[in-house]
mmCIF file of C-alpha atoms in Angstrom:
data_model
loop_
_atom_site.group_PDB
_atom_site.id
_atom_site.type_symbol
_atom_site.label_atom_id
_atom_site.label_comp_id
_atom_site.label_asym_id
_atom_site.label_seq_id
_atom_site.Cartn_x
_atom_site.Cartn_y
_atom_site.Cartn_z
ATOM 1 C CA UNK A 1 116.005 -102.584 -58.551
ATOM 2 C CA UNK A 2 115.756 -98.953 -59.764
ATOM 3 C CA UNK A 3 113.600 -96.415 -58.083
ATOM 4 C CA UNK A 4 111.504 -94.322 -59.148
ATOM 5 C CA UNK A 5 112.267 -90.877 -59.219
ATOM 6 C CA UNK A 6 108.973 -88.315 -58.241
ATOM 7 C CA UNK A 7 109.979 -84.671 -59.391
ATOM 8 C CA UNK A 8 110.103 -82.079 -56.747
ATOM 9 C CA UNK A 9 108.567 -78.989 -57.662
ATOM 10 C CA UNK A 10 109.881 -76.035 -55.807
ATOM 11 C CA UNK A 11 106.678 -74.199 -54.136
ATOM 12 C CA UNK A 12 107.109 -70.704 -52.867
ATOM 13 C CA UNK A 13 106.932 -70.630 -49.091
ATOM 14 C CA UNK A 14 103.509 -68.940 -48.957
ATOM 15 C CA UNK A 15 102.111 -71.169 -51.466
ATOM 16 C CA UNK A 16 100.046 -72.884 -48.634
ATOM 17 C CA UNK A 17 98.434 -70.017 -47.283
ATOM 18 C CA UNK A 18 94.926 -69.010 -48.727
ATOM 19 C CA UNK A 19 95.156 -65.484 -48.471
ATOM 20 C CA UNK A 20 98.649 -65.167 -50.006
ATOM 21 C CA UNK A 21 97.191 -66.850 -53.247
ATOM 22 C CA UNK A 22 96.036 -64.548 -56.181
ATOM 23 C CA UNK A 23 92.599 -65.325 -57.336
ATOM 24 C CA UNK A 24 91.634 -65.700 -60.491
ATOM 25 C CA UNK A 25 89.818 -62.966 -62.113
ATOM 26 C CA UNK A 26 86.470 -63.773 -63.961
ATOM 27 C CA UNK A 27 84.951 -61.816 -66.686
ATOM 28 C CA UNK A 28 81.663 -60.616 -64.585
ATOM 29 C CA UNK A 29 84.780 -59.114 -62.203
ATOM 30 C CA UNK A 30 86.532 -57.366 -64.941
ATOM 31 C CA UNK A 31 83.589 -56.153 -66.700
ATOM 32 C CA UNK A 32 82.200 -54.233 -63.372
ATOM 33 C CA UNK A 33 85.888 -52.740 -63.075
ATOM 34 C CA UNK A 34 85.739 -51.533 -66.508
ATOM 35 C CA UNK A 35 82.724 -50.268 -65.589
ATOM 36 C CA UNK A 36 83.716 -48.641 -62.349
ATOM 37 C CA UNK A 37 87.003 -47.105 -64.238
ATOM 38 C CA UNK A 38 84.575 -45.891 -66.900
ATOM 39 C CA UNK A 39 82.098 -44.094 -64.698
ATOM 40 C CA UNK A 40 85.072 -42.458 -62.652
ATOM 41 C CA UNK A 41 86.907 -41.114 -66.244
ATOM 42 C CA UNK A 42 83.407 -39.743 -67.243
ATOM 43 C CA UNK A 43 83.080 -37.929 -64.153
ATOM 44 C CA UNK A 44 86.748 -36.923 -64.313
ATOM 45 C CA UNK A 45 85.843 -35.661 -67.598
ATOM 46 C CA UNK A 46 82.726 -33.740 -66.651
ATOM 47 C CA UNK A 47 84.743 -31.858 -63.808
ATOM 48 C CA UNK A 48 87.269 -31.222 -66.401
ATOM 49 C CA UNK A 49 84.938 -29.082 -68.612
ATOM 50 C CA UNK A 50 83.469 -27.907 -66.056
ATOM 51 C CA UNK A 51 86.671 -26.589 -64.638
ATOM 52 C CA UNK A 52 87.599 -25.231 -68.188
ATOM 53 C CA UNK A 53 84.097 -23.458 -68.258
ATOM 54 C CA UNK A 54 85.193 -22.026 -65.359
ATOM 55 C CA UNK A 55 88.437 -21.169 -66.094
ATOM 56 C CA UNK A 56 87.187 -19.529 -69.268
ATOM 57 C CA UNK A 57 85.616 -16.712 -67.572
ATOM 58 C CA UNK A 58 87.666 -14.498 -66.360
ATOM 59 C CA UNK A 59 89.556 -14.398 -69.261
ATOM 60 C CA UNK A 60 85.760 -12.870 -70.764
ATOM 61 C CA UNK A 61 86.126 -10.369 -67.968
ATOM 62 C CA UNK A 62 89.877 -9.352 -68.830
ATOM 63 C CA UNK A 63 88.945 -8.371 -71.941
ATOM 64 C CA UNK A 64 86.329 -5.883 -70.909
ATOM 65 C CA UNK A 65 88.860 -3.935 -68.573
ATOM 66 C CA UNK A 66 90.709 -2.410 -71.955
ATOM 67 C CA UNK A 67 86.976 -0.335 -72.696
ATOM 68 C CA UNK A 68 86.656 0.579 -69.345
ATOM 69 C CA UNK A 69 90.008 2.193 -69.283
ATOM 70 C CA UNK A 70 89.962 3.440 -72.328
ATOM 71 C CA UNK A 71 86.981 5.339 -70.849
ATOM 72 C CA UNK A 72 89.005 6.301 -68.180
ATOM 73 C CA UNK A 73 91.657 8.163 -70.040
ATOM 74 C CA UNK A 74 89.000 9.673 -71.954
ATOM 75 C CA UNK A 75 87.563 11.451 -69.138
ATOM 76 C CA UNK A 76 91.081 12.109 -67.879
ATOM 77 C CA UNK A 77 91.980 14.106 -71.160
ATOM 78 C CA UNK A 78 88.577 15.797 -71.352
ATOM 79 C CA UNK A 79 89.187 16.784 -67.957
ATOM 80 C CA UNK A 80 92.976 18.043 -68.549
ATOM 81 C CA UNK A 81 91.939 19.990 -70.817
ATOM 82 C CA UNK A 82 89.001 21.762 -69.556
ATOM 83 C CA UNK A 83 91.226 22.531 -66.338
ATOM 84 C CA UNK A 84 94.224 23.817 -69.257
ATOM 85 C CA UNK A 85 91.449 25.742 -70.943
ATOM 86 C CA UNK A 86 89.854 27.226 -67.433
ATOM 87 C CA UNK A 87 93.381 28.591 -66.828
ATOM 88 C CA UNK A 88 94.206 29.595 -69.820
ATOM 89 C CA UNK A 89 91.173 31.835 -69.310
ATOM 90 C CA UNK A 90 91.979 33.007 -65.928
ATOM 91 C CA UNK A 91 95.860 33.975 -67.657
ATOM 92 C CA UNK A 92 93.933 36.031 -70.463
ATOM 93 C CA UNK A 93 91.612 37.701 -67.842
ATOM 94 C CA UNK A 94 94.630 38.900 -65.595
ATOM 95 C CA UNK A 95 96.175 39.959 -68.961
ATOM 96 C CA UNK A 96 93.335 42.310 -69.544
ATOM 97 C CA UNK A 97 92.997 43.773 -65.921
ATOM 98 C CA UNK A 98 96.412 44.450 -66.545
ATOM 99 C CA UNK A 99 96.433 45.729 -69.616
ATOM 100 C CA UNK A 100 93.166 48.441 -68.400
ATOM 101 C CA UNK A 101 94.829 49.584 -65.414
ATOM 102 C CA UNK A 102 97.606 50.104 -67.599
ATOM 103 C CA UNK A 103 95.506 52.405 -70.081
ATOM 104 C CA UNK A 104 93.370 53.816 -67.009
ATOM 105 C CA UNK A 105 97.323 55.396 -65.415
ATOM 106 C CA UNK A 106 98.110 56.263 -68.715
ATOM 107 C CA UNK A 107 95.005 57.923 -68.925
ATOM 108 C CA UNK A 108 94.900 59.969 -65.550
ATOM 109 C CA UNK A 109 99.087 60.703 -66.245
ATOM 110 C CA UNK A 110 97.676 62.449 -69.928
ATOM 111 C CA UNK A 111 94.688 64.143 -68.147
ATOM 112 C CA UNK A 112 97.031 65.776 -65.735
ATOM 113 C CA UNK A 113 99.308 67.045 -68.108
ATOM 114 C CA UNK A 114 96.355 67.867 -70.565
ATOM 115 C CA UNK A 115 95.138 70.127 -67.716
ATOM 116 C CA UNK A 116 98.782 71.565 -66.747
ATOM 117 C CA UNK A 117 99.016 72.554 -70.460
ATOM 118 C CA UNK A 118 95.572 74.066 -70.612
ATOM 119 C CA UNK A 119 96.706 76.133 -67.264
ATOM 120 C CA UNK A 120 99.865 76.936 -68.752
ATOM 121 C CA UNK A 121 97.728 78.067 -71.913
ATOM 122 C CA UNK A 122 94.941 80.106 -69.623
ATOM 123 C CA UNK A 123 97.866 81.454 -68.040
ATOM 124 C CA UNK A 124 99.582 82.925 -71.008
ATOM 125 C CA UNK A 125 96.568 83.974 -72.885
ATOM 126 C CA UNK A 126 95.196 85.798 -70.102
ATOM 127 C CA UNK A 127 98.823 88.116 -69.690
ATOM 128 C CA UNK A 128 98.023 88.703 -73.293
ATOM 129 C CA UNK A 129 94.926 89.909 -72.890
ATOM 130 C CA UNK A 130 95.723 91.992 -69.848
ATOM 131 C CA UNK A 131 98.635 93.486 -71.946
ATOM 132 C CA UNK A 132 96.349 94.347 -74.858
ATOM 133 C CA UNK A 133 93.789 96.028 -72.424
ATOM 134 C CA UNK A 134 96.577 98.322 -71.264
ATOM 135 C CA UNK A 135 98.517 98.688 -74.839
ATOM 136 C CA UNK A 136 94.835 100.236 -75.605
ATOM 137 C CA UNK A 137 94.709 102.290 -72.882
ATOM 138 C CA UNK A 138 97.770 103.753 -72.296
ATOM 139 C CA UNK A 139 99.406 106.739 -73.452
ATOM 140 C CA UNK A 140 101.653 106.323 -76.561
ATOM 141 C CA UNK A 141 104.482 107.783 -74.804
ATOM 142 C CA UNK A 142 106.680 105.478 -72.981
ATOM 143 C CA UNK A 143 109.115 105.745 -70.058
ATOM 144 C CA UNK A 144 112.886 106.116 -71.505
ATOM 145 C CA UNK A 145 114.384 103.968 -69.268
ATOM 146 C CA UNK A 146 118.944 104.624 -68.783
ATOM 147 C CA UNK A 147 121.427 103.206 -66.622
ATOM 148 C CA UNK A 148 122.725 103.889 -63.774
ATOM 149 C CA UNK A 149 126.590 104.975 -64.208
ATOM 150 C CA UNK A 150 128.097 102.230 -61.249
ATOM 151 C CA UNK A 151 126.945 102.577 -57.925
ATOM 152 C CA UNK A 152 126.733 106.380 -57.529
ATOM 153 C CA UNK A 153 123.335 107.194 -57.476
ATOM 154 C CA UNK A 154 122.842 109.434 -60.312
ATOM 155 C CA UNK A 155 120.171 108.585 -62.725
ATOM 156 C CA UNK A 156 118.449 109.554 -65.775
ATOM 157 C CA UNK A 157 115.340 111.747 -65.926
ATOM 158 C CA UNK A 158 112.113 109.444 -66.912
ATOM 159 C CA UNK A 159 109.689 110.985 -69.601
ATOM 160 C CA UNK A 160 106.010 110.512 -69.889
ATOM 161 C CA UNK A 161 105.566 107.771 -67.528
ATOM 162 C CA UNK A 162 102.933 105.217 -68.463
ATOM 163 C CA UNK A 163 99.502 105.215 -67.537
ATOM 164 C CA UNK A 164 98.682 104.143 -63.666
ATOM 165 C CA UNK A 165 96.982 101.225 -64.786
ATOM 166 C CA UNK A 166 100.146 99.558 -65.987
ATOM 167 C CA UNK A 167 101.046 98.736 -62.318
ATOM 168 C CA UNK A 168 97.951 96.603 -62.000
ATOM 169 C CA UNK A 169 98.677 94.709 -65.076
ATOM 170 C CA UNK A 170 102.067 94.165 -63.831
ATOM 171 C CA UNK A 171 100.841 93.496 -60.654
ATOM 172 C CA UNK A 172 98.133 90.988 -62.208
ATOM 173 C CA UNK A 173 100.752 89.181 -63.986
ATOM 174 C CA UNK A 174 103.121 88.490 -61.341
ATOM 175 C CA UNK A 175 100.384 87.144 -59.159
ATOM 176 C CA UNK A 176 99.491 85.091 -61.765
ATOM 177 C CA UNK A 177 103.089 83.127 -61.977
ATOM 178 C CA UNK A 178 102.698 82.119 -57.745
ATOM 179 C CA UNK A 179 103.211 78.486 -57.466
ATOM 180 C CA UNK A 180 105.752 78.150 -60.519
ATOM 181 C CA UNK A 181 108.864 76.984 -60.389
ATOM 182 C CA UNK A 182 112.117 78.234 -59.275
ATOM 183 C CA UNK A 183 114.785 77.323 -61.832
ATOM 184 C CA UNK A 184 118.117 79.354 -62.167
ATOM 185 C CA UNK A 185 118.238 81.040 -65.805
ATOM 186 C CA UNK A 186 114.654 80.086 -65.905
ATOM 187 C CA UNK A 187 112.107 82.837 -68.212
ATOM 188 C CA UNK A 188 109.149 81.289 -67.945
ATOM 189 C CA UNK A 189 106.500 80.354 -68.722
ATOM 190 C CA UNK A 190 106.053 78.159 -65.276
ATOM 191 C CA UNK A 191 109.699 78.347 -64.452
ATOM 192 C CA UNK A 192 111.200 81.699 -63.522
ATOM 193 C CA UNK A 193 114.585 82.950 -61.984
ATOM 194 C CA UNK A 194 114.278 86.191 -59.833
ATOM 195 C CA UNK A 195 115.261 88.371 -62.369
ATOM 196 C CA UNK A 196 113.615 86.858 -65.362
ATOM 197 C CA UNK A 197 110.140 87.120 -63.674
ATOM 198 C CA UNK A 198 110.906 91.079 -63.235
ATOM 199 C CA UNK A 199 111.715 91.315 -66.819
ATOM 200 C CA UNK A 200 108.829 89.667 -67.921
ATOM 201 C CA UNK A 201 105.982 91.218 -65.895
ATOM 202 C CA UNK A 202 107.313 94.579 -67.094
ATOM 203 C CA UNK A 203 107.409 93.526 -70.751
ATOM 204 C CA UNK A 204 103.394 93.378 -70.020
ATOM 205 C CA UNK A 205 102.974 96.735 -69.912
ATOM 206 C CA UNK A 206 106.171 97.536 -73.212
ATOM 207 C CA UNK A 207 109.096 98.136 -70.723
ATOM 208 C CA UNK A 208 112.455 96.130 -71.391
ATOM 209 C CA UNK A 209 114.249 95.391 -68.501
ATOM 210 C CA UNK A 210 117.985 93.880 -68.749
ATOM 211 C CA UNK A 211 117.806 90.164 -67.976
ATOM 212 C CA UNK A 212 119.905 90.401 -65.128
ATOM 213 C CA UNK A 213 119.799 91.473 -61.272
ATOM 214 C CA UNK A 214 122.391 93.138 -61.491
ATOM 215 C CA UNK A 215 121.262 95.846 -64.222
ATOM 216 C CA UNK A 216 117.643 95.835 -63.135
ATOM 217 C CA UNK A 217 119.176 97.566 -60.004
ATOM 218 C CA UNK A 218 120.375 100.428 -61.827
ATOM 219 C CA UNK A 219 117.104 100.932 -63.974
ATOM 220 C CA UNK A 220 114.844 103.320 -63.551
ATOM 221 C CA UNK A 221 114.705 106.216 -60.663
ATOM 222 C CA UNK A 222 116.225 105.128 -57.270
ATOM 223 C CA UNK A 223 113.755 105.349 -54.198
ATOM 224 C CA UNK A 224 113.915 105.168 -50.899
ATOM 225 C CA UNK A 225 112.652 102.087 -48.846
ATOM 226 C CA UNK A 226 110.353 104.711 -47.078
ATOM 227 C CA UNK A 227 108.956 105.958 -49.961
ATOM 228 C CA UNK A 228 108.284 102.484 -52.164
ATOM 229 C CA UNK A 229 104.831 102.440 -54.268
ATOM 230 C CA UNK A 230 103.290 98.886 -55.477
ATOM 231 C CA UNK A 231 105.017 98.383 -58.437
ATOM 232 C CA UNK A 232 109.152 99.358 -57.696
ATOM 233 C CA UNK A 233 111.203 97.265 -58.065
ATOM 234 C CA UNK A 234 113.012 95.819 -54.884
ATOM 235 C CA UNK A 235 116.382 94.937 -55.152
ATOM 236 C CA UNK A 236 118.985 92.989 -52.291
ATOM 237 C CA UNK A 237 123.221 93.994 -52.194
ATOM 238 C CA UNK A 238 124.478 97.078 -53.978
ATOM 239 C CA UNK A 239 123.064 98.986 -56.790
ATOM 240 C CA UNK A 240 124.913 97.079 -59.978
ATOM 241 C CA UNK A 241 125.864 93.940 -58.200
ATOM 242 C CA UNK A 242 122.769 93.594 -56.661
ATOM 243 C CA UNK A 243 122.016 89.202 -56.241
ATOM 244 C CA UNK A 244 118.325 89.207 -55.875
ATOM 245 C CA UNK A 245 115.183 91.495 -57.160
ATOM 246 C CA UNK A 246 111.592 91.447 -56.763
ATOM 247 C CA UNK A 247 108.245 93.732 -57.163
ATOM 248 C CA UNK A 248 106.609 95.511 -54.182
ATOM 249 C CA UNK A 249 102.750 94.624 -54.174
ATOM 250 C CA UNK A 250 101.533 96.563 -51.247
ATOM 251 C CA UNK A 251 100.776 96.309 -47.562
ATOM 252 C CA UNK A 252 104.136 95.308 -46.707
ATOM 253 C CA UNK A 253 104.919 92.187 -48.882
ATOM 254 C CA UNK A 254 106.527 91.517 -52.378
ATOM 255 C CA UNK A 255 106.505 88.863 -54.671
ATOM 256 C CA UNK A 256 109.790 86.956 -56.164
ATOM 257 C CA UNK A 257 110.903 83.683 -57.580
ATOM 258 C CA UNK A 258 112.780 83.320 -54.302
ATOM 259 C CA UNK A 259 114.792 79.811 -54.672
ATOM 260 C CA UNK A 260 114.460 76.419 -55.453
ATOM 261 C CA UNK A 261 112.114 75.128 -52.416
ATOM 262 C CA UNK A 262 109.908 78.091 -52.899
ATOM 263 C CA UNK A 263 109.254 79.256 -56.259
ATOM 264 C CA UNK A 264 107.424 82.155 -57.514
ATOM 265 C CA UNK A 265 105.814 83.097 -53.763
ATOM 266 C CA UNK A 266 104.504 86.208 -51.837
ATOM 267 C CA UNK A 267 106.967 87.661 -48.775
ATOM 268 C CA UNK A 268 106.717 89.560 -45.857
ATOM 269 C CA UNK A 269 109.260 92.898 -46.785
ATOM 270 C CA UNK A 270 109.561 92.604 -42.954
ATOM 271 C CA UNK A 271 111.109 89.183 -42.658
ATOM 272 C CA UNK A 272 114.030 90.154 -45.355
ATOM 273 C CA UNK A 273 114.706 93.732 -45.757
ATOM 274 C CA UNK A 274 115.560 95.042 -49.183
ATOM 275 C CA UNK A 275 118.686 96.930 -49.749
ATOM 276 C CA UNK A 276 116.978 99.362 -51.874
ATOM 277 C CA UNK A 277 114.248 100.302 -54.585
ATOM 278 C CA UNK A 278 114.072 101.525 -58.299
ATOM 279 C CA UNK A 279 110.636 103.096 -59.620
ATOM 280 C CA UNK A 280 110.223 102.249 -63.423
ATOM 281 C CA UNK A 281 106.332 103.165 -63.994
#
């Protein structure tokens, strides 16, 4: 007898448990999931936008920054160069101070010597004047003036001696030189040596001196320091190689170009005796 055979099919081993079992999914089910997944992707959507909205704005904001600071440099320019103009200012102001206190030196340095001329002018024109006065004046004889023959002594007679008022002119004119410099060879007119000075006060009054000290010592009539009238000429070392002269003014004092740190001055006869005296006038 042949039995029957039952098939065996092979169950998992959670078949029997409920629980474990996947139910079966109507269409009510699936519709409300669609429904569900629907209403979530909407929302998901609306953030989305939303969120790109958002997103969008700054980027509107970014793009006004490029005005604003192309404001900025524009007021940064305007302002370099009002400070670049402001100095430039200040630079051509200083240039023109300078340039007047320039022109106001110049100006006082030309004054000064515009007056020093004018002296040196007054000067001058008044010896000329004073000269012409006495030319007038005077007798038209003149003193013959000779040398001395070396130191002896002996002289030459004088003939028709001038007019007393050629002393004061000389005088005047001598006076007028005080304050001038002392240069060595110097003849004036506001630089003098000692003997240059003599020779030209005396060409004042039409009497030629030699240039030199030594000569002028041997000029005219020999006198003795007692004896001196304003006018003689004063003289220092021997007749003929005397080193120094001067004039005899009066009341004890002469007037010389005495040396560089003095110039043309008036002396005390007392505080440097003469060696001796010659009377040309």
């Amino acid at each position: 007898m042949r039995e029957s055979l039952i098939p065996v099919v092979p169950m998992s081993h959670t078949a029997h448990i409920r629980n474990h079992r996947k139910p079966r999914r109507n269409a009510s089910t699936l519709a409300m999931r669609a429904g569900v997944a629907g209403g979530v992707l909407s929302t998901l959507a609306v953030a989305g936008a939303a969120g790109s909205a958002n997103a969008a704005e700054p980027v509107t904001q970014t793009l006004e920054l490029p005005t604003l600071t192309a404001d900025l440099a524009t007021q940064t320019a305007q302002s370099a160069d009002a400070t670049q103009q402001a100095a430039a200012n200040y630079e051509l102001q200083a240039e023109r101070d300078a340039a007047a206190a320039k022109a106001a030196k110049q100006a006082k340095a030309d004054l000064a010597d515009a007056k020093k001329k004018a002296e040196a002018k007054k000067k001058a024109e008044d010896a000329r004047k004073a000269a012409a006065a006495q030319a007038a004046s005077r007798s038209s004889t003149r003193t013959v003036l000779s040398s001395f023959a070396g130191s002896s002594g002996s002289s030459s007679s004088t003939v028709s001696a001038p007019a007393s008022g050629s002393v004061a002119t000389v005088i005047a004119f001598l006076k007028a030189q005080v304050g001038d410099a002392y240069v060595m060879g110097g003849t004036g007119p506001n630089a003098w040596d000692c003997s240059g000075l003599v020779q030209a006060a005396f060409r004042q009054v039409g009497v030629d001196l030699p240039r030199v000290s030594q000569d002028q010592s041997t000029s005219g009539t020999p006198v003795s320091l007692s004896n001196i009238q304003v006018g003689d000429i004063l003289y220092w070392g021997s007749a003929g190689s005397a080193y120094h002269v001067g004039v005899y003014i009066g009341n004890g004092q002469y007037l010389d170009a005495a040396n560089p740190s003095k110039g043309v001055v008036i002396q005390d006869l007392s505080g440097y005796p003469a060696t001796g005296a010659v009377r040309v006038l």
